[in-house]
Short mmCIF file of N, CA, C and O in Angstrom, two decimals:
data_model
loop_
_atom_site.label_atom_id
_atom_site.label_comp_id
_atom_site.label_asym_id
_atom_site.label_seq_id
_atom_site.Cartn_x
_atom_site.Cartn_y
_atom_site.Cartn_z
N UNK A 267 -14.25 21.03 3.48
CA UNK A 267 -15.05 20.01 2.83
C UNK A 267 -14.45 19.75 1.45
O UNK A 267 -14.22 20.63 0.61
N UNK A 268 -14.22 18.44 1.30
CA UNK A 268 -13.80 18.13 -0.26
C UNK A 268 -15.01 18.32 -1.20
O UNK A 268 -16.17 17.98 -0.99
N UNK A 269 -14.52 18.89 -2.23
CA UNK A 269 -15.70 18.92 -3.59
C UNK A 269 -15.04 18.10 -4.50
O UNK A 269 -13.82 17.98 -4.49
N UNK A 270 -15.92 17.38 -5.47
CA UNK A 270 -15.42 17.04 -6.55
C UNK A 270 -15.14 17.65 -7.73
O UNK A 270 -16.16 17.47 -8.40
N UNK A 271 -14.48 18.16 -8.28
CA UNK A 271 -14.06 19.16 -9.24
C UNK A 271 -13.77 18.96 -10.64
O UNK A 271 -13.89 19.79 -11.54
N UNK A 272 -13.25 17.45 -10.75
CA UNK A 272 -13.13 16.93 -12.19
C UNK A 272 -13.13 15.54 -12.23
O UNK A 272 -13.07 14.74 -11.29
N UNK A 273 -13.22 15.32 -13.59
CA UNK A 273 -12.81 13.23 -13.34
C UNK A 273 -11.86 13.21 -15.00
O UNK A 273 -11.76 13.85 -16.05
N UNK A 274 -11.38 12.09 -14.35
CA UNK A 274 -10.52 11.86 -15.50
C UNK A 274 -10.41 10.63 -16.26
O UNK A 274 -9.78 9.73 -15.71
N UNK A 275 -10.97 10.38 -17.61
CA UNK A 275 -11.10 8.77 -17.99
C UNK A 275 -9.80 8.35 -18.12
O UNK A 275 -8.81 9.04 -18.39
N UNK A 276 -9.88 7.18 -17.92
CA UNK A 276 -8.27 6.82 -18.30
C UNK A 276 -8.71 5.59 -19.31
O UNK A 276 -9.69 4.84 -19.26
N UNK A 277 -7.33 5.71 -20.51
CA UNK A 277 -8.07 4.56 -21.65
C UNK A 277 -6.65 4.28 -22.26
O UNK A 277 -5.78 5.14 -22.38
N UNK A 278 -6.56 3.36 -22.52
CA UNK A 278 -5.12 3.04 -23.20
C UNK A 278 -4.77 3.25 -24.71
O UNK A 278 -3.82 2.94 -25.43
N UNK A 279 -6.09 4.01 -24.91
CA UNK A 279 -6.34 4.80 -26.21
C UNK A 279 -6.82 5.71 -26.19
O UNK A 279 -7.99 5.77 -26.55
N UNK A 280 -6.12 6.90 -25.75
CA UNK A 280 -6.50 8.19 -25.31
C UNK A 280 -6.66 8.91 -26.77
O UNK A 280 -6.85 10.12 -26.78
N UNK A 281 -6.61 8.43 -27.59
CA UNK A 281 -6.77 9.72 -28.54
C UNK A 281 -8.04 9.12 -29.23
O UNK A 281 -8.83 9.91 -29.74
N UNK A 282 -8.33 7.66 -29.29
CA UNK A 282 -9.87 7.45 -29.90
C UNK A 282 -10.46 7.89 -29.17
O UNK A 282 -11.44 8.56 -29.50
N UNK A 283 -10.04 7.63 -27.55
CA UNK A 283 -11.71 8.01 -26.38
C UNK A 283 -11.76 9.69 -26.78
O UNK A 283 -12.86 10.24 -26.80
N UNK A 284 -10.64 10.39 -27.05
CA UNK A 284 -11.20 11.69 -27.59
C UNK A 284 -11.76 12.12 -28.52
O UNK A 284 -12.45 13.13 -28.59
N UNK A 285 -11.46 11.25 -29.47
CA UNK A 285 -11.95 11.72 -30.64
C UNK A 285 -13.88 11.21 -30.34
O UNK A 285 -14.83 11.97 -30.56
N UNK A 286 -13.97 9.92 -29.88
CA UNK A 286 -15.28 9.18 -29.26
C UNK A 286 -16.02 10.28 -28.41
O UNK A 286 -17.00 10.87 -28.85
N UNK A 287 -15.57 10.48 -27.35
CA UNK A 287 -16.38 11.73 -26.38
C UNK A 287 -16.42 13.15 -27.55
O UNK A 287 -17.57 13.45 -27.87
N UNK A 288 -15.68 13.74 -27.97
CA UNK A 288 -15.75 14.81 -28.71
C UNK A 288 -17.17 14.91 -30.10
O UNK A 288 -17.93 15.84 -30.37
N UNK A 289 -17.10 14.18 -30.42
CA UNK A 289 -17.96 13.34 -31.61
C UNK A 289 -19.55 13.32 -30.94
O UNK A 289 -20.49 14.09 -31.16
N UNK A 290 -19.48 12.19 -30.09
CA UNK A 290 -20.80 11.69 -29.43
C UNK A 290 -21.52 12.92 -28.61
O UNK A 290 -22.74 13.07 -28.73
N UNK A 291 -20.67 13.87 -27.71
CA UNK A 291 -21.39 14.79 -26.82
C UNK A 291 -20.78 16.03 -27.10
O UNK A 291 -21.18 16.86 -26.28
N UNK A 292 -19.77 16.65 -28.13
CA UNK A 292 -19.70 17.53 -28.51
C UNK A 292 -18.44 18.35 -27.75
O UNK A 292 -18.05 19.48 -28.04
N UNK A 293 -18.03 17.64 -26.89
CA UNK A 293 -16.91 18.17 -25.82
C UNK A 293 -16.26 18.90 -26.56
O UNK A 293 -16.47 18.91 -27.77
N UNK A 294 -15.15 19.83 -25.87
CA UNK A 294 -13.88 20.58 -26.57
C UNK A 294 -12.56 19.81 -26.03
O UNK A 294 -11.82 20.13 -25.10
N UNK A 295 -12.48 18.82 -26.83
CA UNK A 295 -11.06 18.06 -26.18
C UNK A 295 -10.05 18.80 -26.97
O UNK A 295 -10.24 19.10 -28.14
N UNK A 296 -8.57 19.20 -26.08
CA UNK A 296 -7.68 19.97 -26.25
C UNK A 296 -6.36 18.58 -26.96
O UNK A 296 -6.54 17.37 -27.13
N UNK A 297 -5.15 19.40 -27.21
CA UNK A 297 -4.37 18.27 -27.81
C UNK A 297 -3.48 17.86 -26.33
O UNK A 297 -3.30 18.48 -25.28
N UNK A 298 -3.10 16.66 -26.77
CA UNK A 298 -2.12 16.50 -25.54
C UNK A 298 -0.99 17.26 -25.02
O UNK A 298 -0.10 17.66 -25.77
N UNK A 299 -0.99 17.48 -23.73
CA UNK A 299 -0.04 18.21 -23.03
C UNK A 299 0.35 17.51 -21.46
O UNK A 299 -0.23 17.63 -20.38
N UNK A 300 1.54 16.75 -21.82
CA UNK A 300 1.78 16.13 -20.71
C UNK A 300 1.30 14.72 -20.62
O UNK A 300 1.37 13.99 -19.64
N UNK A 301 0.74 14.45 -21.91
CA UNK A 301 0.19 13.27 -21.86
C UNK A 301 -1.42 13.18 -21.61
O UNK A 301 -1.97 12.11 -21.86
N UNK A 302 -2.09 14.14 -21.19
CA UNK A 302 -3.21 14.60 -21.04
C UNK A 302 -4.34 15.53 -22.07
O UNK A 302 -4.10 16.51 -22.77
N UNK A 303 -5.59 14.79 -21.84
CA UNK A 303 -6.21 15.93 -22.72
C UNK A 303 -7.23 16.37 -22.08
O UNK A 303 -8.17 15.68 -21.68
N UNK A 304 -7.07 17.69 -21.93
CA UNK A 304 -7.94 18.66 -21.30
C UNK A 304 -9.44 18.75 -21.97
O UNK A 304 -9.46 18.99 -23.17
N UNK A 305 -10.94 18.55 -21.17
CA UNK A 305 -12.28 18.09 -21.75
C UNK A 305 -13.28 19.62 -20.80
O UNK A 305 -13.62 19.91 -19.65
N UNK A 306 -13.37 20.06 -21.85
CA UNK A 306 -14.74 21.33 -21.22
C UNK A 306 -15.64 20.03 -21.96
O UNK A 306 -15.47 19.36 -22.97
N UNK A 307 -16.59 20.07 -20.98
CA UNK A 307 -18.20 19.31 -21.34
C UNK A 307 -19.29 20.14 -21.39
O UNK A 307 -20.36 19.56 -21.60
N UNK A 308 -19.36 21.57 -21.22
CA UNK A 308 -20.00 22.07 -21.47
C UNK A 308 -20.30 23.48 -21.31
O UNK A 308 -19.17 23.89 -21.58
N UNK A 309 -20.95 24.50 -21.09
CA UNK A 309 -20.88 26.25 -20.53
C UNK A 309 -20.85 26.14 -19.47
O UNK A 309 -21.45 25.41 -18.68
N UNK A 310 -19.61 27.36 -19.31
CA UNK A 310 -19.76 27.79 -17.05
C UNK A 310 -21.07 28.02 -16.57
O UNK A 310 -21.43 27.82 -15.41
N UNK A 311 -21.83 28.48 -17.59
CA UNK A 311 -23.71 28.66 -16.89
C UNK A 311 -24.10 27.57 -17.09
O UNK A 311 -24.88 27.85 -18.01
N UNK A 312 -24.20 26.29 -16.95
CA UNK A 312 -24.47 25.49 -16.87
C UNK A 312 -24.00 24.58 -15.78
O UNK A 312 -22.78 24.44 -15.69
N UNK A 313 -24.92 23.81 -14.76
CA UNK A 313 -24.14 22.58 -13.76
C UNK A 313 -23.03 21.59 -14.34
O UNK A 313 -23.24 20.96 -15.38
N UNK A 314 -22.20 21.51 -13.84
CA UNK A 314 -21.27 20.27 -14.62
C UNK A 314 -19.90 20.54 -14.13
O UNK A 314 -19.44 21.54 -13.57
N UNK A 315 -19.33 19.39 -14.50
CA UNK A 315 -17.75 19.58 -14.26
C UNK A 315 -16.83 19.14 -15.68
O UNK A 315 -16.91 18.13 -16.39
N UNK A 316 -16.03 20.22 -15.76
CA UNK A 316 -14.97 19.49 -16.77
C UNK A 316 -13.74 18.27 -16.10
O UNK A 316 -13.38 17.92 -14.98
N UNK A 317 -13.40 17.90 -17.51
CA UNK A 317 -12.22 16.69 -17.04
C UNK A 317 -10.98 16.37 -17.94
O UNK A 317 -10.31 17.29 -18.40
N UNK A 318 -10.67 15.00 -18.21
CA UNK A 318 -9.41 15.17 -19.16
C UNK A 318 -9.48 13.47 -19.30
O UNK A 318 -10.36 12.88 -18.68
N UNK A 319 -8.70 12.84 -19.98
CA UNK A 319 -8.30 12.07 -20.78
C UNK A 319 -6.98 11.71 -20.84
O UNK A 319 -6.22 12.44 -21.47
N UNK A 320 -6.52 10.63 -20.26
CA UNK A 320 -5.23 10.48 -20.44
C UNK A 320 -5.16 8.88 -20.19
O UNK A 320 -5.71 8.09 -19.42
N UNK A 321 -4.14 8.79 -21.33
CA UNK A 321 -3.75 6.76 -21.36
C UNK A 321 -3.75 6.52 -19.84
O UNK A 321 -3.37 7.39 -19.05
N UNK A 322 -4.20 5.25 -19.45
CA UNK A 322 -4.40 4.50 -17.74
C UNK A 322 -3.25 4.01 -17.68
O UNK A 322 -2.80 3.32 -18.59
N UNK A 323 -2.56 4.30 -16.53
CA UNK A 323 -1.27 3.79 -15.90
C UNK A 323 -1.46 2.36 -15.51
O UNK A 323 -2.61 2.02 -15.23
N UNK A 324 -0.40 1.36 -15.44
CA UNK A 324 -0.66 0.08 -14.72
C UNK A 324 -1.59 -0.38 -14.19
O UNK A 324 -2.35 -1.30 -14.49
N UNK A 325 -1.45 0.90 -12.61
CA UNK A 325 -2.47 0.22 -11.63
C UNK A 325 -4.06 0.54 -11.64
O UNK A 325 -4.96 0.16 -10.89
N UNK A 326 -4.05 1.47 -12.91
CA UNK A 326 -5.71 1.76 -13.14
C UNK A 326 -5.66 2.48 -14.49
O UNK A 326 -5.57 3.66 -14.84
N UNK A 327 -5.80 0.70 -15.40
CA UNK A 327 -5.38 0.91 -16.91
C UNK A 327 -6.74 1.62 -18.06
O UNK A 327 -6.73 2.00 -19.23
N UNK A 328 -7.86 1.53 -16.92
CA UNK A 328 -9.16 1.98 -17.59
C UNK A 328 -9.93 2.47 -16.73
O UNK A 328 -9.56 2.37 -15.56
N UNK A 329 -11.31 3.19 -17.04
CA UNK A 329 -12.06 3.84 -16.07
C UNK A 329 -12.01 5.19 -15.65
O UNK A 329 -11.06 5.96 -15.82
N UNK A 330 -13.22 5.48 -15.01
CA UNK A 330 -12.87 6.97 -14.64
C UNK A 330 -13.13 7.24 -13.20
O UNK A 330 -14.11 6.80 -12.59
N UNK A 331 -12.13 8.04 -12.66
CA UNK A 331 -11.92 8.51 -11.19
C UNK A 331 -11.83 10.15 -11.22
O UNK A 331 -11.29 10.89 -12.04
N UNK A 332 -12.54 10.43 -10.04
CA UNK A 332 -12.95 11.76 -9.68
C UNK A 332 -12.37 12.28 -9.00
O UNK A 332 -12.08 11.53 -8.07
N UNK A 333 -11.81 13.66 -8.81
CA UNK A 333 -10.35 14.17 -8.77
C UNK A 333 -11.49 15.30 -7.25
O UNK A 333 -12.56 15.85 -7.52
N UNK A 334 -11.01 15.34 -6.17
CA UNK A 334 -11.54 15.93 -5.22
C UNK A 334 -10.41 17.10 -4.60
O UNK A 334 -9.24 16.83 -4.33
N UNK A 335 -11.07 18.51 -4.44
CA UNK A 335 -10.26 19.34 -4.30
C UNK A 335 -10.30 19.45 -2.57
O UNK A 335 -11.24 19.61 -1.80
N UNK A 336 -8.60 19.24 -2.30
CA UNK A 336 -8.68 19.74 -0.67
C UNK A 336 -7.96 20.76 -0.40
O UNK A 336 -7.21 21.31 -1.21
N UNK A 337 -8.16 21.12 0.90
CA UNK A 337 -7.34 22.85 1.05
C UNK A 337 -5.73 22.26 1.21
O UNK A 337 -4.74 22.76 0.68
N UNK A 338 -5.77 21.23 1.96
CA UNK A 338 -4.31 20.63 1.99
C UNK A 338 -4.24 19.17 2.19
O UNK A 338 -4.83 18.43 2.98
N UNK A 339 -3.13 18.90 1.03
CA UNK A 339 -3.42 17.27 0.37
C UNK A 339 -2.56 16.28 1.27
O UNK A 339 -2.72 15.07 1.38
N UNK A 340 -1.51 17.18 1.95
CA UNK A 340 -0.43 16.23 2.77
C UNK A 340 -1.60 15.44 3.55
O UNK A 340 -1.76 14.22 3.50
N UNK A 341 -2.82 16.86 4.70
CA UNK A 341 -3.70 16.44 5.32
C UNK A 341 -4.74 15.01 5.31
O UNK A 341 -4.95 14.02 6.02
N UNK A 342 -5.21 15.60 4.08
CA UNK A 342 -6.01 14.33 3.17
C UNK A 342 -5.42 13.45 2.95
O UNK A 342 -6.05 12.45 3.31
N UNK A 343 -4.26 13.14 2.45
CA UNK A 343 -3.73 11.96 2.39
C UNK A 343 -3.22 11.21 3.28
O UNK A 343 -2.72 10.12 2.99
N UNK A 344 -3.28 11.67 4.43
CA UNK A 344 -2.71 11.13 6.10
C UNK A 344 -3.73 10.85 6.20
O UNK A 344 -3.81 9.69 5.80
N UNK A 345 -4.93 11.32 6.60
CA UNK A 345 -6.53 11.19 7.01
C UNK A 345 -7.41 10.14 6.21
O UNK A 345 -8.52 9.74 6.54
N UNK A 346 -6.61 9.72 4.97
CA UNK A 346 -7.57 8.94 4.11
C UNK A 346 -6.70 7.86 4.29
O UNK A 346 -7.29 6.82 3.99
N UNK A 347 -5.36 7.64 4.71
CA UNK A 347 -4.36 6.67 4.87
C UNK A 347 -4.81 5.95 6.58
O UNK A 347 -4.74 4.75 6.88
N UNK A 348 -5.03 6.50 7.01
CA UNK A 348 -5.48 6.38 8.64
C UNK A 348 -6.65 5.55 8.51
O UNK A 348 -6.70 4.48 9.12
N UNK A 349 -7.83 6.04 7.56
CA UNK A 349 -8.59 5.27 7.45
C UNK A 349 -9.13 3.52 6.37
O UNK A 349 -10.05 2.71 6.25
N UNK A 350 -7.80 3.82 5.86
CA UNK A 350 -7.65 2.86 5.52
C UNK A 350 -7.59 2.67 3.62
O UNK A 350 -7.69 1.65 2.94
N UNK A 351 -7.41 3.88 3.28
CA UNK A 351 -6.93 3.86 1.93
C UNK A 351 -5.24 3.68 1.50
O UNK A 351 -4.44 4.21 2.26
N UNK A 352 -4.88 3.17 0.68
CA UNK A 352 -3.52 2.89 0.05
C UNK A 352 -3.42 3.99 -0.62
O UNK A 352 -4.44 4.52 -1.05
N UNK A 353 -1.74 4.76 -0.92
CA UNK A 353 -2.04 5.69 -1.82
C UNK A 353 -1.04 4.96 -3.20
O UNK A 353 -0.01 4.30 -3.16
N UNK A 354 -1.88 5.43 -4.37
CA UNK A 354 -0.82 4.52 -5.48
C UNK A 354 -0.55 5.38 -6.20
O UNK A 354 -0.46 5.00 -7.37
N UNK A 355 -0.29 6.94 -5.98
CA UNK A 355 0.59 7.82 -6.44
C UNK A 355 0.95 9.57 -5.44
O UNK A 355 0.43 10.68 -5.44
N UNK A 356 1.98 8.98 -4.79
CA UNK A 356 1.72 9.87 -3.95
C UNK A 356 1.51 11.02 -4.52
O UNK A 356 0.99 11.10 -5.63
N UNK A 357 2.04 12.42 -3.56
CA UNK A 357 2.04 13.81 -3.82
C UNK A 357 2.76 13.97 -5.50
O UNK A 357 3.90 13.60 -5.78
N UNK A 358 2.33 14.24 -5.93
CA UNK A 358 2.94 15.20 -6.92
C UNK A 358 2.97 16.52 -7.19
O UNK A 358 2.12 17.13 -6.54
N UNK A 359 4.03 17.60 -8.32
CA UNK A 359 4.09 18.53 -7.77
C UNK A 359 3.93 19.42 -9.21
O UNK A 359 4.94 19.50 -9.91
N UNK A 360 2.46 20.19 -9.76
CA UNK A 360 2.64 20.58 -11.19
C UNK A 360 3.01 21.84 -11.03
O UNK A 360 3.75 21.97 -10.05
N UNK A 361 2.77 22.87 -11.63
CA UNK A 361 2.68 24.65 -11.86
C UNK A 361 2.20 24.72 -10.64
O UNK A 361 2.82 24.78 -9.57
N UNK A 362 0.59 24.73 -10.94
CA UNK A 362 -0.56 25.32 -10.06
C UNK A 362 -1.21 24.39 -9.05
O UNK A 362 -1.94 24.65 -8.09
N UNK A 363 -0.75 23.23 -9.51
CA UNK A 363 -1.14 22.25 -8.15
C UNK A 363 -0.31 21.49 -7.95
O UNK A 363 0.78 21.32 -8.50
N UNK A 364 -1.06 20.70 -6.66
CA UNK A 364 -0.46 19.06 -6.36
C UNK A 364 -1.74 18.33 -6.55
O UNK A 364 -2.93 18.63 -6.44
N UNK A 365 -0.96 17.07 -6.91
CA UNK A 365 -1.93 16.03 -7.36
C UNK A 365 -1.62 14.65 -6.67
O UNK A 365 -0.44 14.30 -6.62
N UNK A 366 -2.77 13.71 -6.04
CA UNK A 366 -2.10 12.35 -5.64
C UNK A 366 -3.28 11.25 -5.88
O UNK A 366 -4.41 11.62 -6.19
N UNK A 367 -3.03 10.26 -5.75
CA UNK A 367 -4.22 9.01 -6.47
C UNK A 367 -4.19 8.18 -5.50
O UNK A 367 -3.14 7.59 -5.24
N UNK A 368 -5.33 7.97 -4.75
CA UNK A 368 -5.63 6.82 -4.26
C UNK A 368 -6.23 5.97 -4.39
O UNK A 368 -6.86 6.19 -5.43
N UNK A 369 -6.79 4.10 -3.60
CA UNK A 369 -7.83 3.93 -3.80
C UNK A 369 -7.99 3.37 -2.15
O UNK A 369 -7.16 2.87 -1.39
N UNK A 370 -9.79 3.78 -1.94
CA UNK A 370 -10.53 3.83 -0.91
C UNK A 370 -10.29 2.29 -0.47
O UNK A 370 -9.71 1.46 -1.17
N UNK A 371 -10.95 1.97 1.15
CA UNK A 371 -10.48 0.49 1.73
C UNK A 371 -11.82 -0.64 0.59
O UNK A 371 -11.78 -1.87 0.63
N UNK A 372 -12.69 0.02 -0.17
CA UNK A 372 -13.33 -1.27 -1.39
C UNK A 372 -13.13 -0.73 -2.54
O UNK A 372 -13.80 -0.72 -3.57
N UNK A 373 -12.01 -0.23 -2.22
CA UNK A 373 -11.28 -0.53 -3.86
C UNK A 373 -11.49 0.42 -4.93
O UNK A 373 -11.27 0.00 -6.06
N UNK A 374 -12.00 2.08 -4.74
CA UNK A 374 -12.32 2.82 -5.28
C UNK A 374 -11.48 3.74 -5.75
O UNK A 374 -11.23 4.54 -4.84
N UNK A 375 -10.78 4.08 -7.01
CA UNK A 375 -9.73 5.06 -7.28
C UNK A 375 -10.23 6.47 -7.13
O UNK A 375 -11.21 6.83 -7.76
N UNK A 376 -9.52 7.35 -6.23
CA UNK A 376 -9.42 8.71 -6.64
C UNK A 376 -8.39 9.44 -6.32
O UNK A 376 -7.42 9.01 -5.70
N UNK A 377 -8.57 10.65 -6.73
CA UNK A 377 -7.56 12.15 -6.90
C UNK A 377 -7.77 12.81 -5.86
O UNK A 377 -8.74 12.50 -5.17
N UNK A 378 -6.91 13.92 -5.47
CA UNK A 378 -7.19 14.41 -4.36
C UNK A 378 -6.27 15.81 -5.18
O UNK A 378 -5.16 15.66 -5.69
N UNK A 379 -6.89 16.89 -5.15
CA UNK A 379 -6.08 18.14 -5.71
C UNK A 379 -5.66 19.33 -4.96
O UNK A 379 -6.33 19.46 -3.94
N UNK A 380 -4.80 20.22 -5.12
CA UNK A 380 -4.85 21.06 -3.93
C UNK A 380 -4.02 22.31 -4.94
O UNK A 380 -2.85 22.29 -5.32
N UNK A 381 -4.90 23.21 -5.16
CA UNK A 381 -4.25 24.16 -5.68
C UNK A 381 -3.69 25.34 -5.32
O UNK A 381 -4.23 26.04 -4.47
N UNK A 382 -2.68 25.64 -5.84
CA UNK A 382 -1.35 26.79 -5.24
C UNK A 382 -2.02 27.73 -4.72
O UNK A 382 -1.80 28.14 -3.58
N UNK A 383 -3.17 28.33 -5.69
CA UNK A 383 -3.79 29.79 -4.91
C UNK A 383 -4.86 29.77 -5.87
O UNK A 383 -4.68 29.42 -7.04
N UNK A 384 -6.07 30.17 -5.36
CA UNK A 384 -7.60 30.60 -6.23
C UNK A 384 -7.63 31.78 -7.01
O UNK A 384 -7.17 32.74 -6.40
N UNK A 385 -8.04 32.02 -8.22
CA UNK A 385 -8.33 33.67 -7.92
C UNK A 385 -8.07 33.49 -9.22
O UNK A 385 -8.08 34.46 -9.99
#
């Protein structure tokens, strides 16, 4: 079963929307790494998910999309392609994960994550 695990705003001014979210709700936005800024929103005893911040690429220059963890992404991304999603970034390949971006057949962006090992 996919969970949703994080979301990520995308803004073509990634360092006001941080400084903006950090300010307004108190987040711990980290400095950029990779172009990204890493967002705790709040305590592990608490419900919630953290996320990140990073300038919007071309094809999804603003907004936020929710990054869904699968056990294996080749899978998911065949299975979500079958049904009729485009993918507009395939597999990628970091440390500890893979990462890929799609959007759904009405037009909905998301992530699909798959990490090296739990624990």
């Amino acid at each position: 079963m996919g969970r949703v695990v994080l979301f990520e705003l995308n803004s073509q001014h990634p360092e006001q929307a941080a400084a903006f979210y950090s300010k307004v709700f108190d987040w711990k936005v980290t400095a950029q790494d990779w172009g990204y800024h890493s967002i705790v929103t709040g305590a592990d005893n608490h419900v919630g998910i953290d996320g990140g911040i990073v300038e919007g690429p071309v094809d999804y220059p603003h907004g936020t999309r929710v990054t869904i963890e699968v056990e294996c992404i080749d899978t998911a991304i065949s299975r979500s392609v079958e049904q009729g999603a485009k993918v507009l970034r395939d597999k990628m390949e970091f440390d500890d994960f893979y990462l890929a971006y799609l959007v759904d057949p009405t037009g909905i962006s998301f992530g699909l994550i798959q990490y090296r090992s739990k624990g």
